[in-house]
Coordinates of C-alpha atoms in Angstrom, one line a residue:
Chain A
M95 CA 12.9 -22.1 -5.9
V96 CA 11.1 -18.0 -5.0
E97 CA 7.9 -16.5 -8.0
K98 CA 6.3 -13.5 -7.4
S99 CA 3.2 -13.7 -8.5
G100 CA 2.1 -12.0 -12.2
A101 CA -1.2 -10.1 -10.7
S102 CA 0.2 -8.9 -7.8
F103 CA 2.2 -5.6 -8.3
R104 CA 0.2 -2.6 -8.0
D105 CA 0.1 -2.3 -5.0
P106 CA 3.3 -0.9 -3.6
S107 CA 2.1 -2.0 0.6
G108 CA 3.1 -6.2 -0.5
F109 CA 2.7 -9.0 -2.8
I110 CA 2.4 -12.2 -3.7
F111 CA 5.0 -15.1 -4.5
I112 CA 5.0 -19.1 -4.1
R113 CA 8.0 -20.9 -2.6
D114 CA 8.4 -24.3 -3.6
A115 CA 4.7 -24.4 -4.3
V116 CA 3.1 -22.4 -1.7
V117 CA 1.4 -19.0 -1.3
Y118 CA 3.0 -16.2 0.2
R119 CA 2.0 -12.4 0.8
Q120 CA 5.1 -10.3 1.8
V121 CA 3.8 -6.8 3.7
N122 CA 6.4 -4.5 2.9
L123 CA 7.5 -1.4 5.3
A124 CA 4.8 1.0 3.5
G125 CA 2.2 -1.4 4.3
R126 CA 3.0 -1.8 7.5
E127 CA 0.0 0.6 9.2
S128 CA -2.6 -0.9 7.3
Y129 CA -1.6 -4.3 8.2
D130 CA -0.7 -3.9 11.7
A131 CA -4.9 -1.6 12.1
L132 CA -6.2 -4.3 10.0
M133 CA -4.7 -7.3 12.5
Q134 CA -5.0 -4.9 15.5
S135 CA -8.8 -3.1 15.3
G136 CA -10.2 -6.5 16.2
L137 CA -11.7 -6.8 11.5
Y138 CA -9.0 -10.0 11.1
E139 CA -10.3 -12.3 13.8
R140 CA -14.2 -10.6 13.5
L141 CA -13.6 -10.9 9.3
T142 CA -11.9 -14.2 9.3
K143 CA -14.3 -16.3 12.1
A144 CA -17.8 -15.5 9.7
K145 CA -15.4 -16.8 6.8
A146 CA -15.3 -13.9 5.1
L147 CA -12.0 -13.1 4.7
V148 CA -8.8 -15.2 4.1
S149 CA -6.8 -16.0 7.3
H150 CA -3.4 -16.0 7.6
Q151 CA -0.5 -17.3 9.5
E152 CA 3.0 -15.4 9.6
V153 CA 5.7 -17.1 9.1
P154 CA 9.8 -15.9 9.8
L155 CA 11.2 -12.0 7.7
T156 CA 13.3 -14.7 6.6
F157 CA 11.2 -15.8 3.6
A158 CA 11.1 -12.1 2.4
P159 CA 11.8 -12.6 -1.4
T160 CA 12.8 -8.4 -0.8
A161 CA 13.9 -8.2 2.5
E162 CA 14.9 -4.6 2.2
L163 CA 11.1 -3.8 1.6
A164 CA 9.4 -6.5 3.5
Y165 CA 8.0 -5.9 7.1
K166 CA 6.4 -8.9 7.0
V167 CA 5.6 -12.3 5.7
I168 CA 2.4 -14.6 5.4
R169 CA 1.4 -17.6 4.3
P170 CA -3.3 -17.4 3.7
E171 CA -5.1 -19.9 4.0
P172 CA -4.8 -21.6 0.3
I173 CA -7.2 -21.7 -2.1
P174 CA -7.9 -24.3 -4.8
F175 CA -9.0 -23.6 -7.3
I176 CA -8.7 -19.8 -8.7
S177 CA -11.5 -18.9 -10.8
Y178 CA -12.3 -15.5 -12.2
P179 CA -15.5 -13.3 -12.8
Y180 CA -15.7 -13.7 -16.4
E181 CA -15.9 -17.5 -14.8
W182 CA -18.4 -17.4 -12.4
C183 CA -22.8 -17.3 -12.8
F184 CA -24.8 -14.6 -12.6
D185 CA -25.5 -15.1 -8.5
Q186 CA -21.7 -16.3 -8.5
L187 CA -20.9 -12.3 -8.9
K188 CA -24.0 -11.2 -7.3
D189 CA -22.3 -13.0 -3.9
A190 CA -19.7 -11.7 -4.5
A191 CA -20.7 -8.4 -4.6
I192 CA -22.7 -8.2 -1.5
L193 CA -19.2 -9.9 0.2
T194 CA -17.2 -6.9 -1.2
L195 CA -19.8 -4.7 0.2
S196 CA -20.9 -6.2 3.7
I197 CA -16.3 -6.4 3.9
A198 CA -16.9 -1.9 2.8
R199 CA -19.7 -1.6 5.5
R200 CA -18.2 -4.0 8.3
A201 CA -14.7 -1.9 8.2
L202 CA -15.9 1.3 9.1
E203 CA -17.4 -0.4 12.6
Y204 CA -13.6 -0.6 12.9
G205 CA -12.4 2.9 11.9
L206 CA -10.8 0.9 8.6
S207 CA -11.5 1.6 5.3
L208 CA -11.8 -0.7 2.0
K209 CA -9.2 0.7 -0.7
D210 CA -9.8 -2.3 -3.2
A211 CA -12.9 -3.7 -4.8
S212 CA -11.6 -5.9 -6.9
A213 CA -13.8 -8.7 -8.0
Y214 CA -10.0 -10.5 -9.2
N215 CA -10.0 -10.1 -5.1
V216 CA -12.7 -12.3 -4.1
Q217 CA -12.1 -16.6 -4.8
F218 CA -14.7 -19.6 -4.2
L219 CA -13.4 -21.1 -1.2
A220 CA -16.0 -24.8 0.3
G221 CA -18.7 -23.4 -1.9
K222 CA -18.4 -20.0 -0.3
P223 CA -16.6 -16.8 -1.8
I224 CA -13.9 -15.2 0.6
F225 CA -12.3 -12.6 0.2
I226 CA -8.7 -12.7 -0.4
D227 CA -6.5 -9.6 -1.0
T228 CA -5.0 -9.6 3.3
L229 CA -3.8 -5.3 2.1
S230 CA -7.0 -4.0 0.9
F231 CA -7.6 -2.5 4.9
E232 CA -6.3 1.1 4.9
P233 CA -7.3 3.6 7.9
Y234 CA -11.1 5.3 7.5
Q235 CA -10.1 8.9 7.2
E236 CA -13.6 10.9 8.1
G237 CA -15.3 13.0 5.8
L238 CA -13.3 12.0 2.7
P239 CA -15.2 10.1 0.3
W240 CA -15.3 6.1 -0.7
V241 CA -11.3 5.2 -3.0
A242 CA -13.4 2.1 -4.5
Y243 CA -15.8 3.4 -5.3
R244 CA -14.9 3.0 -9.1
Q245 CA -13.9 0.1 -8.8
F246 CA -16.3 -1.3 -7.1
C247 CA -19.4 0.1 -10.3
Q248 CA -17.4 -2.0 -13.3
H249 CA -15.8 -4.8 -11.3
F250 CA -19.7 -5.7 -10.0
L251 CA -22.3 -3.2 -10.6
A252 CA -21.7 -2.9 -14.6
P253 CA -21.3 -6.1 -15.5
L254 CA -24.5 -7.4 -13.3
A255 CA -27.2 -4.6 -13.9
L256 CA -26.4 -5.9 -18.6
M257 CA -26.6 -9.4 -17.6
A258 CA -29.7 -8.9 -15.3
H259 CA -31.3 -5.8 -18.3
K260 CA -29.6 -6.6 -21.3
D261 CA -27.9 -10.3 -21.8
I262 CA -26.2 -12.5 -19.6
R263 CA -23.4 -12.8 -22.0
L264 CA -22.3 -9.7 -21.6
S265 CA -20.8 -10.4 -18.8
Q266 CA -17.7 -11.8 -21.1
L267 CA -17.2 -7.8 -21.6
L268 CA -14.7 -8.9 -18.2
R269 CA -12.5 -10.8 -20.4
V270 CA -12.1 -7.6 -22.5
Y271 CA -11.7 -5.3 -19.8
I272 CA -9.2 -6.1 -17.2
D273 CA -10.1 -3.0 -14.5
G274 CA -14.2 -3.9 -15.7
I275 CA -16.8 -2.9 -17.9
P276 CA -15.8 1.4 -18.3
L277 CA -19.5 2.8 -17.0
D278 CA -19.8 5.0 -20.2
L279 CA -20.2 1.6 -22.3
A280 CA -22.1 0.0 -19.6
S281 CA -24.0 3.5 -19.5
R282 CA -24.7 3.0 -22.6
L283 CA -25.9 -1.0 -23.2
L284 CA -27.8 -0.7 -20.5
P285 CA -31.3 -0.3 -21.4
A286 CA -33.6 2.4 -21.2
R287 CA -35.3 1.8 -18.1
S288 CA -32.4 1.2 -16.5
R289 CA -32.7 4.5 -15.9
L290 CA -36.2 4.7 -13.7
N291 CA -34.0 2.2 -11.0
F292 CA -32.2 4.8 -8.6
G293 CA -29.2 3.0 -7.8
L294 CA -28.9 2.0 -11.3
L295 CA -29.8 6.0 -12.3
S296 CA -27.1 6.9 -10.1
H297 CA -24.1 4.3 -10.1
I298 CA -23.4 4.1 -13.5
H299 CA -25.8 6.4 -15.5
L300 CA -25.4 9.8 -13.6
H301 CA -21.2 8.1 -12.6
A302 CA -20.5 7.1 -16.4
R303 CA -21.8 11.7 -17.1
S304 CA -20.0 13.3 -13.8
Q305 CA -16.3 10.6 -15.1
Q306 CA -17.1 12.4 -18.3
K307 CA -18.0 16.3 -17.4
Y308 CA -14.8 15.8 -14.9
A309 CA -12.2 13.9 -16.6
G310 CA -9.2 15.5 -17.1
K311 CA -9.7 18.1 -15.0
Q312 CA -7.3 17.3 -11.4
V313 CA -9.9 17.0 -7.7
S314 CA -7.6 17.9 -4.5
R315 CA -8.4 16.5 -1.2
N316 CA -9.4 19.6 0.2
A317 CA -12.2 19.7 -2.4
L318 CA -13.0 16.1 -0.8
E319 CA -11.7 16.4 3.1
G320 CA -14.8 16.8 5.0
K321 CA -17.3 16.0 2.5
V322 CA -18.3 13.2 3.3
S323 CA -19.1 11.9 6.3
L324 CA -20.0 8.4 8.2
P325 CA -22.8 7.9 8.1
A326 CA -23.7 9.9 4.0
L327 CA -20.7 6.9 3.6
R328 CA -23.6 4.1 5.2
G329 CA -25.9 5.7 3.2
L330 CA -23.9 5.6 0.3
L331 CA -23.2 1.4 0.4
E332 CA -26.1 0.5 2.1
N333 CA -27.5 2.1 -1.3
L334 CA -24.7 -0.6 -3.2
L335 CA -26.2 -3.9 -1.5
T336 CA -30.1 -2.8 -2.0
T337 CA -29.3 -2.1 -5.6
V338 CA -27.0 -5.5 -6.5
R339 CA -29.3 -7.3 -4.3
G340 CA -32.7 -6.1 -6.8
L341 CA -31.0 -7.0 -9.8
H342 CA -32.2 -10.0 -10.9
L343 CA -32.0 -12.3 -13.9
R344 CA -35.2 -12.7 -15.9
S345 CA -35.7 -16.4 -16.1
A346 CA -35.3 -18.9 -19.3
N347 CA -35.4 -21.7 -20.8
T348 CA -31.6 -23.2 -22.7
E349 CA -30.7 -25.6 -24.6
W350 CA -29.5 -27.6 -21.2
G351 CA -31.7 -26.6 -18.9
N352 CA -33.3 -30.0 -18.9
Y353 CA -31.5 -32.1 -20.8
Y354 CA -31.5 -34.9 -18.3
E355 CA -35.0 -35.1 -18.3
E356 CA -34.6 -35.4 -22.7
N357 CA -31.5 -37.5 -22.7
N358 CA -31.4 -41.1 -23.8
Y359 CA -31.3 -42.0 -20.2
T360 CA -33.6 -44.5 -17.6
E361 CA -34.2 -44.1 -14.3
A362 CA -31.6 -46.9 -14.1
A363 CA -29.3 -46.2 -17.1
F364 CA -28.6 -43.2 -15.3
A365 CA -28.0 -44.7 -11.5
A366 CA -26.2 -47.2 -13.7
K367 CA -24.2 -44.8 -15.3
R368 CA -23.7 -43.0 -11.6
N369 CA -22.2 -46.6 -10.4
L370 CA -19.9 -46.5 -12.6
V371 CA -18.7 -43.3 -12.2
K372 CA -17.9 -43.6 -8.9
D373 CA -15.9 -47.0 -8.7
Y374 CA -13.9 -45.7 -11.7
L375 CA -13.1 -42.8 -9.2
L376 CA -12.5 -45.3 -5.5
A377 CA -10.1 -47.0 -8.6
V378 CA -8.2 -43.9 -9.0
N379 CA -8.2 -42.1 -5.8
P380 CA -7.7 -37.9 -7.2
R381 CA -7.2 -35.7 -5.3
S382 CA -9.0 -33.0 -7.2
V383 CA -11.2 -33.2 -10.5
W384 CA -12.9 -31.2 -13.6
D385 CA -15.7 -31.7 -14.7
L386 CA -16.2 -30.9 -18.1
G387 CA -19.4 -30.8 -19.3
A388 CA -21.0 -30.8 -16.2
N389 CA -24.8 -29.8 -16.6
T390 CA -25.9 -29.0 -12.9
G391 CA -22.8 -31.4 -11.9
E392 CA -24.6 -34.6 -12.0
F393 CA -22.2 -36.7 -12.1
S394 CA -19.3 -34.3 -10.5
R395 CA -20.8 -34.6 -7.2
A396 CA -20.1 -38.5 -7.6
A397 CA -16.3 -37.3 -7.0
S398 CA -17.8 -34.1 -4.7
E399 CA -19.2 -36.4 -2.3
M400 CA -16.3 -37.7 -1.6
G401 CA -14.4 -34.9 -1.2
I402 CA -12.5 -34.4 -3.8
L403 CA -11.9 -31.1 -5.1
T404 CA -14.2 -30.9 -8.2
A405 CA -14.5 -27.8 -10.5
A406 CA -18.1 -28.4 -12.8
F407 CA -17.3 -26.6 -15.8
D408 CA -20.3 -26.0 -18.4
I409 CA -21.1 -23.4 -21.6
D410 CA -24.9 -23.4 -20.2
H411 CA -24.9 -19.9 -17.7
S412 CA -28.2 -21.5 -16.5
A413 CA -27.2 -25.2 -15.6
V414 CA -24.2 -23.2 -13.8
Q415 CA -26.6 -21.6 -11.9
Q416 CA -28.5 -24.1 -10.5
N417 CA -25.7 -25.8 -10.2
Y418 CA -24.4 -23.2 -7.8
R419 CA -27.7 -22.6 -6.4
M420 CA -27.8 -26.2 -5.5
V421 CA -23.6 -25.5 -3.3
K422 CA -25.3 -23.3 -1.5
Q423 CA -28.3 -25.0 -0.3
N424 CA -26.7 -28.1 0.4
S425 CA -24.0 -26.3 1.4
E426 CA -21.4 -28.3 -0.5
K427 CA -17.6 -27.6 0.2
S428 CA -16.1 -30.2 -2.6
L429 CA -18.1 -28.0 -5.7
L430 CA -17.2 -25.3 -7.7
P431 CA -19.3 -24.5 -10.9
L432 CA -18.2 -22.5 -13.0
W433 CA -19.5 -21.0 -16.1
I434 CA -16.7 -22.2 -19.0
D435 CA -16.8 -23.1 -22.7
L436 CA -14.3 -25.7 -23.8
T437 CA -14.4 -24.8 -26.8
N438 CA -13.2 -20.9 -26.6
P439 CA -11.8 -21.5 -22.6
S440 CA -10.3 -18.4 -20.5
P441 CA -6.8 -17.9 -22.3
A442 CA -3.9 -15.1 -20.2
L443 CA -4.7 -12.3 -20.0
G444 CA -4.0 -8.5 -17.7
W445 CA -0.1 -7.2 -18.1
D446 CA 3.2 -9.4 -19.8
S447 CA -0.2 -12.1 -19.5
R448 CA 0.5 -12.8 -16.3
E449 CA -2.3 -11.7 -14.5
R450 CA -5.0 -13.5 -14.7
A451 CA -3.7 -16.9 -15.7
S452 CA -5.7 -19.3 -18.9
L453 CA -7.5 -22.0 -17.9
R454 CA -4.6 -24.7 -18.8
E455 CA -1.9 -22.5 -17.0
R456 CA -4.2 -23.4 -13.0
G457 CA -4.1 -27.4 -14.2
P458 CA -3.0 -30.3 -13.8
V459 CA -5.1 -31.6 -12.5
D460 CA -5.7 -35.3 -11.4
L461 CA -8.4 -36.4 -13.3
I462 CA -10.6 -34.6 -15.7
M463 CA -14.7 -36.3 -16.3
A464 CA -15.9 -35.6 -20.0
L465 CA -19.5 -38.0 -20.1
A466 CA -21.5 -37.2 -23.5
L467 CA -19.3 -34.9 -24.0
I468 CA -16.5 -35.6 -27.0
H469 CA -20.0 -36.2 -29.8
H470 CA -20.9 -31.6 -29.0
L471 CA -16.6 -31.7 -29.6
A472 CA -16.2 -34.2 -32.3
I473 CA -19.1 -33.4 -34.3
A474 CA -20.5 -29.8 -33.1
N475 CA -17.2 -28.4 -33.5
N476 CA -15.7 -30.5 -35.3
V477 CA -12.0 -31.4 -33.7
P478 CA -10.9 -34.4 -34.9
L479 CA -10.5 -36.8 -31.9
E480 CA -6.9 -37.3 -31.9
R481 CA -7.0 -33.8 -30.5
A482 CA -9.5 -34.0 -27.6
A483 CA -7.2 -36.6 -26.8
A484 CA -4.2 -34.4 -27.0
S485 CA -5.5 -31.6 -24.5
F486 CA -7.2 -33.6 -22.4
A487 CA -4.1 -35.6 -21.8
D488 CA -2.4 -32.2 -21.0
M489 CA -4.4 -31.2 -18.6
A490 CA -4.9 -34.8 -16.3
R491 CA -3.1 -38.5 -15.8
H492 CA -6.7 -39.7 -15.2
L493 CA -9.4 -39.5 -17.7
I494 CA -12.7 -40.3 -17.2
I495 CA -15.1 -40.5 -20.5
E496 CA -18.0 -42.1 -22.1
F497 CA -17.6 -42.6 -25.6
V498 CA -21.1 -41.3 -27.8
P499 CA -22.2 -43.2 -31.0
K500 CA -23.3 -42.1 -34.3
T501 CA -26.4 -43.9 -33.3
D502 CA -27.0 -42.4 -29.8
S503 CA -30.2 -39.9 -30.6
Q504 CA -28.3 -37.2 -29.2
V505 CA -25.7 -37.3 -31.9
Q506 CA -28.3 -37.9 -34.1
R507 CA -29.5 -34.6 -33.7
L508 CA -26.1 -33.1 -33.8
L509 CA -26.4 -34.6 -37.4
A510 CA -29.3 -33.9 -38.8
T511 CA -28.5 -30.2 -39.5
R512 CA -25.3 -30.8 -41.4
A513 CA -23.7 -33.6 -43.6
D514 CA -21.8 -36.4 -42.0
I515 CA -17.8 -36.0 -42.9
F516 CA -16.8 -37.6 -39.6
P517 CA -16.1 -41.5 -41.2
D518 CA -13.8 -42.6 -37.8
Y519 CA -16.7 -41.0 -35.7
N520 CA -17.2 -44.7 -34.0
R521 CA -15.5 -47.0 -31.3
D522 CA -13.1 -47.7 -33.5
G523 CA -11.6 -44.5 -33.8
F524 CA -12.2 -43.5 -30.9
E525 CA -10.0 -45.7 -29.4
Q526 CA -7.4 -45.3 -31.9
A527 CA -6.9 -41.5 -31.7
F528 CA -7.3 -42.3 -28.0
T529 CA -5.0 -45.2 -27.1
R530 CA -2.0 -42.4 -28.7
H531 CA -2.4 -40.6 -26.0
F532 CA -3.9 -43.0 -22.8
I533 CA -3.7 -46.5 -21.5
I534 CA -7.3 -47.8 -21.6
H535 CA -8.2 -49.2 -18.1
K536 CA -11.8 -49.7 -18.5
A537 CA -14.6 -50.1 -21.5
E538 CA -17.4 -50.4 -19.5
P539 CA -21.2 -50.7 -21.7
I540 CA -23.0 -48.6 -19.3
P541 CA -26.5 -51.0 -19.2
G542 CA -30.1 -49.7 -21.1
S543 CA -28.0 -46.9 -23.3
Q544 CA -25.2 -47.2 -26.6
R545 CA -22.3 -44.9 -24.5
I546 CA -19.1 -46.6 -23.2
L547 CA -17.8 -45.2 -20.4
Y548 CA -13.6 -45.5 -20.2
L549 CA -11.2 -44.8 -17.4
M550 CA -8.3 -44.4 -19.1
E551 CA -4.1 -43.1 -18.0
R552 CA -1.9 -40.9 -19.9
R553 CA 1.4 -42.8 -21.2
A554 CA 3.6 -41.9 -19.3
D555 CA 5.7 -40.9 -22.3
Chain B
M124 CA -1.7 12.6 -48.3
A125 CA -3.2 15.7 -47.0
C126 CA -6.3 15.3 -48.3
F127 CA -6.7 12.0 -46.2
T128 CA -4.8 13.4 -43.0
L129 CA -7.4 16.3 -43.3
F130 CA -10.3 13.8 -44.3
F131 CA -10.0 11.6 -41.7
A132 CA -9.1 14.1 -39.2
P133 CA -11.3 14.2 -36.3
F134 CA -11.4 10.4 -35.9
L135 CA -7.5 10.8 -35.7
K136 CA -7.8 13.6 -33.2
P137 CA -6.7 12.2 -29.4
L138 CA -9.3 11.1 -27.4
P139 CA -9.4 13.4 -23.9
Y140 CA -6.7 11.9 -21.0
L141 CA -9.8 10.0 -18.9
D142 CA -9.6 10.4 -15.3
P143 CA -12.7 9.2 -14.1
G144 CA -10.9 9.6 -10.3
S145 CA -12.1 12.9 -9.5
G146 CA -16.0 12.2 -11.8
S147 CA -16.4 9.3 -9.4
M148 CA -15.6 11.6 -6.2
L149 CA -17.5 14.3 -6.9
I150 CA -21.0 11.6 -7.7
Q151 CA -20.1 10.9 -4.3
L152 CA -20.4 14.4 -3.4
I153 CA -23.7 14.5 -4.6
L154 CA -25.4 11.0 -4.1
A155 CA -23.8 11.3 0.1
A156 CA -26.1 14.8 0.5
V157 CA -29.0 12.8 -1.2
L158 CA -28.3 9.2 1.0
S159 CA -28.0 10.9 3.4
I160 CA -31.3 12.4 3.4
G161 CA -32.7 8.2 2.3
I162 CA -31.2 6.9 5.3
A163 CA -32.4 8.7 7.1
V164 CA -36.0 8.5 5.8
R165 CA -35.1 4.5 5.8
I166 CA -34.4 3.8 8.8
F167 CA -37.6 5.4 9.6
W168 CA -39.7 3.4 7.4
N169 CA -37.2 -0.2 8.2
K170 CA -38.5 1.0 11.9
I171 CA -42.5 0.8 11.2
K172 CA -41.8 -2.7 9.0
A173 CA -40.5 -4.5 11.3
F174 CA -42.7 -3.4 14.2
L175 CA -45.7 -4.4 10.6
T176 CA -43.9 -7.9 10.5
R177 CA -42.3 -8.6 13.5
N178 CA -43.6 -12.7 13.3
K179 CA -42.3 -13.1 10.4
S180 CA -37.9 -13.4 9.8
S181 CA -36.5 -12.0 7.4
A182 CA -35.1 -12.7 3.5
S183 CA -32.9 -15.3 3.3
Q184 CA -31.4 -13.2 0.5
D185 CA -30.2 -10.2 3.2
A186 CA -28.1 -12.2 5.0
D187 CA -24.6 -10.4 6.2
P188 CA -21.9 -12.2 4.9
T189 CA -19.1 -10.4 7.4
E190 CA -21.8 -11.7 10.3
L191 CA -21.2 -14.4 13.1
P192 CA -22.6 -17.7 12.8
E193 CA -24.4 -17.0 16.1
E194 CA -24.9 -13.9 15.8
R195 CA -27.5 -14.9 12.7
G196 CA -30.7 -14.5 13.2
V197 CA -30.3 -11.5 15.1
E198 CA -32.7 -8.3 14.0
D199 CA -30.6 -5.3 15.5
S200 CA -27.6 -3.8 13.0
P201 CA -25.2 -3.2 16.1
H202 CA -24.3 0.3 13.5
S203 CA -25.1 3.3 16.1

């Protein structure tokens, strides 16, 4: 079966399609010149060797869904989990921005220009950002400005600046604006002091002003030709790089930042829980895991260290940021931290609601872990236990879940400020709700705590 | 109805069609001119800095992800 990707339709030089669960890209005759330039200039070899661009293999043209338009069909290296910029922490978005600019700068050395600087062209593979759009290059024409400048500023610079200078949550505007944050909006939201930064003054504030001034006015190509020399274009890219590198988060304590120091576990109980999780993982031997409510990834690593591809979701930005920094520092290849609110996970977005997949559409996985999570869903967020079970059963075949009883101090804390309207929140109620969707294989008390760790498998029906 | 239209007229006026492309292209012409000077100054400044901090390794956050492993740690970029 062949299916065209809902996200790949803007660029006439080619498109992505999926055939028998394998991702391919058709290069159209319209993209021939650009594709050949990339392959023959040496840039492809350079970027793939540095693992900055996904490698690919050419496959026979008979694979092409629209053969009359096709020049080549390529099979890119698979990306196990597609993530989006509104799911990345600050450092992930910043690294993706640095990668994009570095590729644009490097392309010029090979006589090519990066024509597309969309944040959606970057994915995370083996712990690092990688550029995935092989057709984003075109032969460089000396003298012309950078065609992807606006896109870079909207997709990367504006959200990074807003996160660093205003509020971390403003990156969520990327969910609303599929082509990046409008610069006039970014300019209005940024504090006045951001005008003291030359890069932000130029690339956001003055850029937005220029957009407004010339709105609706056509600029002929002749008026632009010869106006931006190669050294000047390099200067522009260098300045964008300096601006991005100069953006840093102001440190802030959050509710989860020191969760591991303030929870109910003694060191021994913590180790026992980790061993139990490992035992369960070994029993199932999954290929892919989602850790829901992963915090800084302590237990996600029980899976990823076994070589299991693990996505670690958390609602707390600083936990995700800390997790990503550890991934980088230790060159971890199997762990992808993502900033996701499970009570409001990423929806399907874009044209026809098919450009960006919802979180659910990117599953199912072999196993999900929900450790120290159920009380947050059931008590803090009023999700009935049965509905939590149904949702987990949709996401994965296997489930490792920790039941946290009402007597636990973490649950007491949640109940301290509200009425206890949860008469079924107890071990029996929990098991009753979950056995409607799952078979319980194991239920072990975690030594040194009142909690129970379950291994469950979805019912066959 | 006429009153309604009159009252809301300023809000109902269609916004001008935005063509951010033109403004984005044109600001680059200005920035290009400014940054050409800037980059010359920067190269000169980097040389002074490199001379003063000769023995100190560069910060790892300035790493170029398109660099090949064998090039890492090399001071000079291949740019002309």
